[in-house]
């Protein structure tokens, strides 16, 4: 049968022919349970008292680290538009496709062995073919059907079977209708449904493996090709899209008929369709002839028969692949429009996150999920070239483990009655519910030599409102009620955390995000030493468990309070450990019998005493404490409220640690032991927004409209992206670099390096208001709110790059070109004085606001300005300089030596904070704007990100907006500053 290949598909085929710190209660209490350690991941958040609110919570950004791609063995034959089938023996069969000539069709086939990472030729197809289907049959053989032959004009009706045992192909009965670009679906009864195909066929037929024959079945209501077909959990087959269609229909194997179902929101073809674990079907990206490539995605609900939009991909694409991962997420990779990018869809949040990029740009490749959870991508075409790929690579999901993280494990203490029971608080954060097990341990402690162990502990679980949601006495007897609706004994045993004594208590709970409190009491008001623990049973979910703090009655001897935690990973961790007592007796807690004067000891994994404290305002030098800590404790934002309470700041290498709280002079009372991570707990991560590579060199904020703008630079492409500060949805509005915001009118300004102009846009509508021709190559803008003036820096290929001054109200050029005397660098205006600061060939200079004279500064590059205090912040080598901007000449007030040179800076005028991007340390430092004293550090290392690009600050909302580089591309981090000092 002679047919012309679809020009759309032919054109595509031949063209170019994202902290957190994960926490789990592991039971590592050296003085209680013999340093029992596991490798479960978890995260420490902020301290929580029963009925209190955490000082800060960190929003989980899905997977904190990026998945990675590793090159594996190459195909023996370069190919694209082939098929790839996972065999029962774990090997992958690749067959047919276009060959390296771009238009030649291959009959060859080969096998990938995951164990060796190599490809081996196997028997060749009897008929060379492309745009065919391959289906693994229940007997382990592979059915290949239809496709175009080597002439690209003949649509084949032939079919053949591959036998993995012999490595050979056998011709089978022919299809009733020749077809290509069709779908093939294995039905629950073992038959194969083939539907549609090139030329917009409506016919469908069934292959019977028992007889090796094809029979016609009911025809589609809408003829289609380049569609998708998905087997639903109810046994029906959903066919969607294709041939520029929105329509979808269901095939019922029982009746052999098709029934229309809800239509797609967007007509599309060459998309992907993935059955999710929740039974819904995700359709992503694709193409239609009216609109080109799509970034949109939508979900089909079999229960209602309707489609609903879900999060958009970060990059529009077609001829990509989509693979359901073992963790329930969907990996989309490559494709026209996004040839090297990959991203993950999270069904829980309905959002896409950029993951590691492919090593080779490719489309029309194939992707296969391997038994070990890795994804094999093989073959394809390099866009914009005539290169057909033989290369293959493997995707490995991110483990999500930061370089170092804290585990607040469990707490041991003497449990009394009334207000003197033991209380442990924790939080669940993120987008998914988290499955945890909470344990109350007593009798088991006797085997570790702990005296006065509680004989029969009971356990209660309360939510953030204080409501009782679950309880248990003996773990072998489930108490039904609240969130516990079925017997839990088998689940507790299967969890691996069943208590060692039947009198001990345990609860398994699926908890949504929120605050929770576990209360441990003795049956019939008995007292004794007990242990409360929380374990994370789903450490890989898009949420985290934070074991926050523990409260109990502190006695003497073996009945003091002991809190164990670990630092895990590869790097040291800076923490503050606190012992709180008197504060508990004051409002709003009003707890009776607070420990009047708690003391604190910190021991390492060998039980050696490494630090101690009595009153936090009096540092005890010794062990790892070598200098006075009072100022550091104050600047941490976690200084105790009472002088008699204790605190220790320590930078701890990976290992086990124990904090012991006692009463001074053998006094007793209720106390709280806490551990804070000083790197991230003073912040709230609001969002991570993947950026285009052509919009990563500039960032600005508009507090009035709650918008964030990113833009391009002098190289690497220039586009402006507007991000909604509430939803963090981004919109590309066109060309531009060096974005700045007119805070008087909410307009924003950019430079058009290609057009030689400055552009003004309406902040609400993004409409272009004015184009001001300047000549040269404008690259940067900055706004002076006092004079309603916009400065524009340009490059001209000489050593005297100019700046221009523009009246922001009239759009008239006030001055320029003003030669800088060098190659233009970043520019920044100081509103109170009207001076412009810039670098020219690395030399710090300023431009006067009225004479426009250019002079050289006696300090480094000005990177941030506080217009309220008239302070400039400059970088001079590895020094931070704080400068009085009001004097003439300016006066350096403070110079602080740093172990790095800041990549960028920003200022919070409301808090008088200056932020420094430490690209060497993958962190953001918060410093006092007057003294430069370090207040806190936010680490981007857990996200695999390096803050080596610009930042801007929304002082109204306390937000730091910083652009960072990562393996998956540039990412905008939006971080809320919760520090004081």
XYZ file of N, CA, C and O in Angstrom, residues 144-276:
532
model
N 5.937 -7.308 17.193
C 6.162 -6.065 16.461
C 5.151 -6.020 15.326
O 4.971 -7.017 14.601
N 4.493 -4.865 15.146
C 3.423 -4.776 14.156
C 3.459 -3.457 13.420
O 3.689 -2.406 14.006
N 3.196 -3.538 12.097
C 3.027 -2.374 11.264
C 4.278 -1.535 11.097
O 5.407 -2.022 11.252
N 4.067 -0.238 10.775
C 5.175 0.675 10.556
C 5.367 1.002 9.093
O 4.697 0.450 8.208
N 6.291 1.905 8.823
C 6.697 2.224 7.449
C 7.888 1.355 7.083
O 8.752 1.072 7.924
N 7.954 0.975 5.804
C 9.093 0.168 5.373
C 10.210 1.063 4.868
O 10.173 2.292 5.005
N 11.210 0.472 4.266
C 12.414 1.213 3.893
C 12.176 2.260 2.824
O 12.989 3.170 2.649
N 11.071 2.176 2.101
C 10.794 3.188 1.073
C 10.181 4.447 1.664
O 10.111 5.475 1.005
N 9.737 4.347 2.912
C 8.997 5.419 3.593
C 7.671 5.728 2.904
O 6.999 6.702 3.225
N 7.296 4.913 1.948
C 6.029 5.088 1.243
C 5.080 3.937 1.520
O 3.868 4.106 1.510
N 5.620 2.753 1.747
C 4.787 1.589 2.011
C 4.490 1.487 3.504
O 5.413 1.406 4.325
N 3.202 1.491 3.845
C 2.777 1.239 5.207
C 2.567 -0.258 5.331
O 1.847 -0.865 4.545
N 3.207 -0.837 6.319
C 3.249 -2.293 6.406
C 2.066 -2.853 7.181
O 1.602 -2.265 8.152
N 1.609 -4.018 6.749
C 0.609 -4.784 7.495
C 1.259 -5.978 8.179
O 0.587 -6.722 8.891
N 2.543 -6.155 7.973
C 3.211 -7.342 8.505
C 3.405 -7.252 10.012
O 3.439 -6.174 10.603
N 3.542 -8.422 10.616
C 3.821 -8.523 12.048
C 4.784 -9.681 12.263
O 4.804 -10.642 11.483
N 5.586 -9.605 13.325
C 6.526 -10.685 13.612
C 6.776 -10.763 15.108
O 6.535 -9.811 15.860
N 7.244 -11.948 15.520
C 7.481 -12.224 16.934
C 8.962 -12.437 17.194
O 9.643 -13.137 16.432
N 9.440 -11.824 18.288
C 10.823 -12.039 18.721
C 10.819 -13.034 19.863
O 10.075 -12.879 20.855
N 11.673 -14.046 19.756
C 11.819 -15.059 20.789
C 13.128 -14.820 21.533
O 14.209 -15.054 20.986
N 13.084 -14.327 22.770
C 14.320 -14.051 23.504
C 15.189 -15.295 23.704
O 16.412 -15.176 23.825
N 14.573 -16.479 23.738
C 15.350 -17.701 23.952
C 16.286 -17.983 22.788
O 17.442 -18.378 22.975
N 15.787 -17.758 21.563
C 16.602 -18.039 20.376
C 17.197 -16.790 19.746
O 18.096 -16.885 18.905
N 16.680 -15.621 20.116
C 17.160 -14.379 19.529
C 16.765 -14.224 18.075
O 17.453 -13.548 17.308
N 15.641 -14.824 17.692
C 15.214 -14.783 16.287
C 13.808 -14.217 16.159
O 13.027 -14.201 17.124
N 13.469 -13.773 14.935
C 12.168 -13.222 14.601
C 11.428 -14.196 13.680
O 12.015 -14.769 12.782
N 10.118 -14.310 13.893
C 9.279 -15.172 13.067
C 8.096 -14.370 12.565
O 7.406 -13.716 13.368
N 7.860 -14.412 11.253
C 6.722 -13.692 10.682
C 5.418 -14.305 11.166
O 5.290 -15.530 11.281
N 4.454 -13.458 11.510
C 3.149 -13.909 11.972
C 2.085 -13.423 11.008
O 2.373 -12.760 10.004
N 0.837 -13.729 11.323
C -0.260 -13.273 10.480
C -0.263 -11.765 10.341
O 0.065 -11.039 11.270
N -0.650 -11.300 9.179
C -0.638 -9.869 8.888
C -1.874 -9.175 9.450
O -2.947 -9.777 9.589
N -1.683 -7.911 9.773
C -2.795 -7.049 10.163
C -3.832 -7.018 9.039
O -3.492 -7.158 7.850
N -5.079 -6.803 9.397
C -6.102 -6.641 8.380
C -5.950 -5.316 7.636
O -6.322 -5.201 6.465
N -5.395 -4.327 8.331
C -5.188 -3.013 7.733
C -3.749 -2.584 7.977
O -3.295 -2.574 9.124
N -3.037 -2.236 6.907
C -1.673 -1.725 7.078
C -1.729 -0.407 7.844
O -2.617 0.413 7.615
N -0.760 -0.227 8.752
C -0.813 0.998 9.557
C 0.550 1.321 10.158
O 1.382 0.433 10.375
N 0.768 2.612 10.409
C 1.918 3.100 11.162
C 1.427 4.241 12.040
O 0.308 4.730 11.856
N 2.259 4.668 12.995
C 1.871 5.718 13.939
C 0.563 5.366 14.659
O -0.237 6.235 14.993
N 0.373 4.083 14.923
C -0.783 3.564 15.627
C -0.397 3.286 17.082
O 0.717 3.608 17.501
N -1.300 2.690 17.838
C -0.982 2.263 19.199
C -1.255 0.771 19.332
O -2.076 0.202 18.600
N -0.557 0.152 20.275
C -0.774 -1.261 20.578
C -0.823 -1.412 22.092
O 0.066 -0.924 22.795
N -1.864 -2.080 22.594
C -2.084 -2.190 24.038
C -2.343 -3.639 24.410
O -3.240 -4.284 23.834
N -1.587 -4.158 25.362
C -1.816 -5.506 25.867
C -3.012 -5.477 26.813
O -2.999 -4.762 27.818
N -4.035 -6.267 26.498
C -5.238 -6.306 27.310
C -5.107 -7.344 28.428
O -4.259 -8.241 28.347
N -5.935 -7.238 29.462
C -5.854 -8.206 30.565
C -6.074 -9.652 30.128
O -5.589 -10.580 30.786
N -6.787 -9.860 29.020
C -7.032 -11.225 28.546
C -5.884 -11.776 27.703
O -5.985 -12.877 27.143
N -4.780 -11.011 27.584
C -3.616 -11.469 26.851
C -3.614 -11.104 25.381
O -2.597 -11.317 24.692
N -4.709 -10.550 24.879
C -4.762 -10.127 23.481
C -4.186 -8.716 23.346
O -4.039 -7.992 24.337
N -3.849 -8.335 22.117
C -3.253 -7.022 21.856
C -4.202 -6.214 20.984
O -4.596 -6.671 19.890
N -4.568 -5.032 21.482
C -5.440 -4.125 20.744
C -4.594 -3.131 19.964
O -3.785 -2.402 20.554
N -4.764 -3.098 18.644
C -4.105 -2.119 17.784
C -5.176 -1.177 17.265
O -6.233 -1.632 16.805
N -4.920 0.144 17.339
C -5.951 1.109 16.979
C -5.374 2.289 16.236
O -4.275 2.767 16.541
N -6.156 2.781 15.229
C -5.793 3.978 14.488
C -4.550 3.804 13.653
O -4.124 2.684 13.344
N -3.958 4.939 13.285
C -2.741 4.897 12.508
C -2.690 5.935 11.427
O -3.615 6.744 11.252
N -1.589 5.929 10.698
C -1.304 6.924 9.665
C -2.448 7.032 8.675
O -3.036 6.040 8.255
N -2.739 8.298 8.320
C -3.866 8.545 7.438
C -5.153 8.692 8.216
O -6.229 8.701 7.643
N -5.016 8.791 9.538
C -6.166 8.949 10.424
C -7.142 7.792 10.271
O -8.307 7.958 9.921
N -6.642 6.596 10.580
C -7.483 5.409 10.519
C -8.413 5.358 11.724
O -8.041 5.744 12.827
N -9.609 4.825 11.501
C -10.535 4.600 12.599
C -10.590 3.126 12.972
O -11.133 2.775 14.028
N -10.040 2.287 12.152
C -10.165 0.850 12.395
C -9.318 0.400 13.573
O -8.335 1.038 13.937
N -9.710 -0.729 14.160
C -8.979 -1.343 15.260
C -9.057 -2.851 15.097
O -10.004 -3.381 14.505
N -8.081 -3.560 15.620
C -8.077 -5.023 15.515
C -7.348 -5.629 16.699
O -6.607 -4.944 17.423
N -7.585 -6.934 16.880
C -7.036 -7.662 18.015
C -6.117 -8.786 17.543
O -6.454 -9.524 16.606
N -4.964 -8.907 18.220
C -4.046 -10.017 17.957
C -4.238 -11.064 19.043
O -4.208 -10.736 20.245
N -4.409 -12.314 18.616
C -4.579 -13.425 19.539
C -3.297 -14.243 19.561
O -2.975 -14.938 18.595
N -2.502 -14.167 20.649
C -1.241 -14.912 20.696
C -1.429 -16.419 20.568
O -0.527 -17.123 20.099
N -2.588 -16.927 20.958
C -2.808 -18.372 20.894
C -2.870 -18.864 19.450
O -2.309 -19.916 19.110
N -3.526 -18.075 18.586
C -3.667 -18.491 17.187
C -2.728 -17.758 16.250
O -2.541 -18.165 15.098
N -2.136 -16.655 16.737
C -1.259 -15.868 15.886
C -1.998 -15.130 14.791
O -1.419 -14.818 13.742
N -3.278 -14.840 15.014
C -4.092 -14.195 13.982
C -4.659 -12.867 14.476
O -4.732 -12.601 15.681
N -5.106 -12.058 13.519
C -5.707 -10.759 13.788
C -7.193 -10.786 13.416
O -7.572 -11.329 12.383
N -8.021 -10.188 14.242
C -9.440 -10.050 13.925
C -9.853 -8.609 14.168
O -9.372 -7.958 15.102
N -10.760 -8.127 13.326
C -11.211 -6.743 13.499
C -12.109 -6.653 14.721
O -12.784 -7.596 15.108
N -12.094 -5.479 15.344
C -12.981 -5.179 16.461
C -13.644 -3.843 16.171
O -13.444 -3.270 15.083
N -14.429 -3.353 17.079
C -15.138 -2.104 16.843
C -14.219 -0.966 16.452
O -13.088 -0.864 16.932
N -14.700 -0.093 15.568
C -13.897 1.032 15.090
C -14.003 2.219 16.046
O -15.019 2.419 16.726
N -12.923 2.994 16.075
C -12.918 4.238 16.836
C -14.027 5.158 16.348
O -14.396 5.141 15.159
N -14.557 5.967 17.238
C -15.529 6.978 16.825
C -14.865 8.094 16.036
O -15.494 8.727 15.186
N -13.585 8.346 16.330
C -12.831 9.390 15.636
C -11.549 8.779 15.080
O -10.750 8.212 15.830
N -11.372 8.891 13.764
C -10.132 8.397 13.158
C -8.960 9.227 13.675
O -9.085 10.445 13.865
N -7.809 8.573 13.894
C -6.683 9.304 14.478
C -5.372 8.559 14.291
O -5.340 7.342 14.104
N -4.290 9.326 14.362
C -2.928 8.786 14.426
C -2.114 9.707 15.331
O -2.562 10.801 15.675
N -0.928 9.226 15.728
C -0.070 9.994 16.648
C -0.807 10.310 17.954
O -0.608 11.347 18.576
N -1.652 9.378 18.372
C -2.421 9.480 19.606
C -1.744 8.647 20.684
O -0.647 8.121 20.479
N -2.390 8.520 21.823
C -1.904 7.640 22.884
C -3.007 6.669 23.279
O -4.200 6.945 23.086
N -2.596 5.534 23.845
C -3.545 4.535 24.348
C -3.043 4.052 25.701
O -1.870 3.693 25.844
N -3.919 4.041 26.687
C -3.537 3.707 28.063
C -4.514 2.693 28.633
O -5.731 2.919 28.624
N -3.983 1.582 29.146
C -4.820 0.592 29.808
C -5.152 1.087 31.205
O -4.255 1.338 32.014
N -6.438 1.226 31.512
C -6.883 1.720 32.800
C -7.019 0.562 33.803
O -7.127 -0.610 33.400
N -7.034 0.861 35.086
C -7.165 -0.202 36.097
C -8.436 -1.034 35.950
O -8.471 -2.196 36.366
N -9.495 -0.460 35.347
C -10.742 -1.205 35.177
C -10.739 -2.091 33.943
O -11.769 -2.710 33.612
N -9.605 -2.160 33.233
C -9.487 -3.026 32.068
C -9.851 -2.366 30.756
O -9.657 -2.963 29.685
N -10.379 -1.161 30.813
C -10.715 -0.450 29.583
C -9.483 0.293 29.066
O -8.506 0.493 29.796
N -9.508 0.693 27.802
C -8.384 1.374 27.170
C -8.808 2.790 26.806
O -9.812 2.979 26.101
N -8.047 3.759 27.292
C -8.294 5.170 26.984
C -7.425 5.595 25.815
O -6.191 5.499 25.880
N -8.050 6.052 24.747
C -7.337 6.617 23.604
C -7.599 8.112 23.602
O -8.746 8.553 23.765
N -6.529 8.916 23.447
C -6.676 10.372 23.562
C -5.863 11.096 22.512
O -4.719 10.720 22.220
N -6.470 12.173 21.956
C -5.757 13.061 21.057
C -5.383 12.421 19.741
O -5.984 11.451 19.285
N -4.334 13.009 19.130
C -3.892 12.568 17.815
C -4.586 13.338 16.716
O -5.735 13.764 16.854
N -3.874 13.539 15.614
C -4.459 14.177 14.427
C -5.143 15.492 14.754
O -6.258 15.778 14.286
N -4.466 16.310 15.598
C -4.993 17.637 15.972
C -6.343 17.564 16.676
O -7.123 18.504 16.634
N -6.627 16.459 17.355
C -7.945 16.260 17.948
C -7.914 16.438 19.462
O -6.921 16.139 20.115
N -9.034 16.896 20.021
C -9.234 16.959 21.466
C -9.965 15.722 21.982
O -10.042 15.498 23.171
N -10.522 14.936 21.091
C -11.418 13.870 21.497
C -10.689 12.733 22.198
O -9.494 12.508 22.002
N -11.442 12.006 23.026
C -10.935 10.822 23.708
C -12.058 9.806 23.763
O -13.245 10.161 23.763
N -11.684 8.525 23.801
C -12.694 7.477 23.855
C -12.159 6.254 24.573
O -10.941 6.100 24.761
N -13.096 5.402 25.007
C -12.766 4.224 25.789
C -13.136 2.959 25.030
O -14.240 2.856 24.469
N -12.226 1.979 25.044
C -12.494 0.670 24.443
C -12.827 -0.315 25.546
O -12.097 -0.438 26.535
N -13.930 -1.019 25.361
C -14.365 -2.031 26.319
C -14.081 -3.406 25.738
O -14.753 -3.838 24.795
N -13.091 -4.126 26.257
C -12.758 -5.450 25.699
C -13.923 -6.436 25.768
O -14.013 -7.355 24.946
N -14.822 -6.258 26.728
C -15.943 -7.186 26.865
C -16.903 -7.091 25.696
O -17.394 -8.111 25.180
N -17.166 -5.848 25.250
C -18.120 -5.650 24.148
C -17.433 -5.389 22.821
O -18.082 -5.452 21.770
N -16.129 -5.083 22.850
C -15.417 -4.767 21.611
C -15.860 -3.463 20.998
O -15.735 -3.256 19.783
N -16.360 -2.553 21.828
C -16.881 -1.281 21.303
C -16.181 -0.100 21.949
O -15.570 -0.211 23.009
N -16.302 1.053 21.286
C -15.706 2.293 21.745
C -16.809 3.262 22.179
O -17.841 3.382 21.520
N -16.554 3.979 23.274
C -17.484 4.976 23.781
C -16.726 6.278 24.010
O -15.642 6.272 24.607
N -17.296 7.373 23.538
C -16.621 8.657 23.740
C -16.629 9.011 25.224
O -17.558 8.686 25.962
N -15.569 9.680 25.651
C -15.469 10.180 27.021
C -15.089 11.657 26.947
O -15.035 12.227 25.845
N -14.871 12.297 28.059
C -14.556 13.726 28.065
C -13.400 14.069 27.145
O -12.446 13.294 26.995
N -13.473 15.248 26.542
C -12.443 15.688 25.602
C -11.295 16.378 26.329
O -11.494 17.002 27.384
N -10.112 16.248 25.765
C -8.955 16.981 26.257
C -9.242 18.479 26.246
O -10.020 18.959 25.419
N -8.592 19.211 27.139
C -8.716 20.671 27.104
C -7.969 21.267 25.922
O -8.319 22.336 25.432
N -6.921 20.570 25.478
C -6.094 21.058 24.372
C -5.940 19.964 23.330
O -5.542 18.841 23.663
N -6.259 20.278 22.088
C -6.019 19.324 21.007
C -4.522 19.109 20.873
O -3.747 20.066 20.835
N -4.096 17.852 20.806
C -2.660 17.584 20.744
C -2.399 16.223 20.115
O -3.241 15.326 20.136
N -1.187 16.080 19.590
C -0.690 14.810 19.071
C 0.788 14.720 19.425
O 1.392 15.705 19.855
N 1.340 13.516 19.291
C 2.747 13.293 19.634
C 3.035 13.672 21.088
O 4.133 14.082 21.429
N 2.034 13.538 21.931
C 2.170 13.771 23.371
C 2.513 12.449 24.044
O 2.705 11.430 23.388
N 2.578 12.453 25.360
C 2.735 11.222 26.118
C 1.564 11.066 27.072
O 0.927 12.049 27.459
N 1.272 9.815 27.436
C 0.210 9.520 28.396
C 0.743 8.494 29.381
O 1.297 7.467 28.976
N 0.584 8.768 30.670
C 1.143 7.920 31.717
C 0.072 7.617 32.754
O -0.546 8.534 33.297
N -0.126 6.335 33.046
C -1.045 5.939 34.103
C -0.360 6.139 35.453
O 0.700 5.565 35.717
N -0.959 6.962 36.314
C -0.385 7.260 37.617
C -0.845 6.220 38.655
O -1.853 5.546 38.453
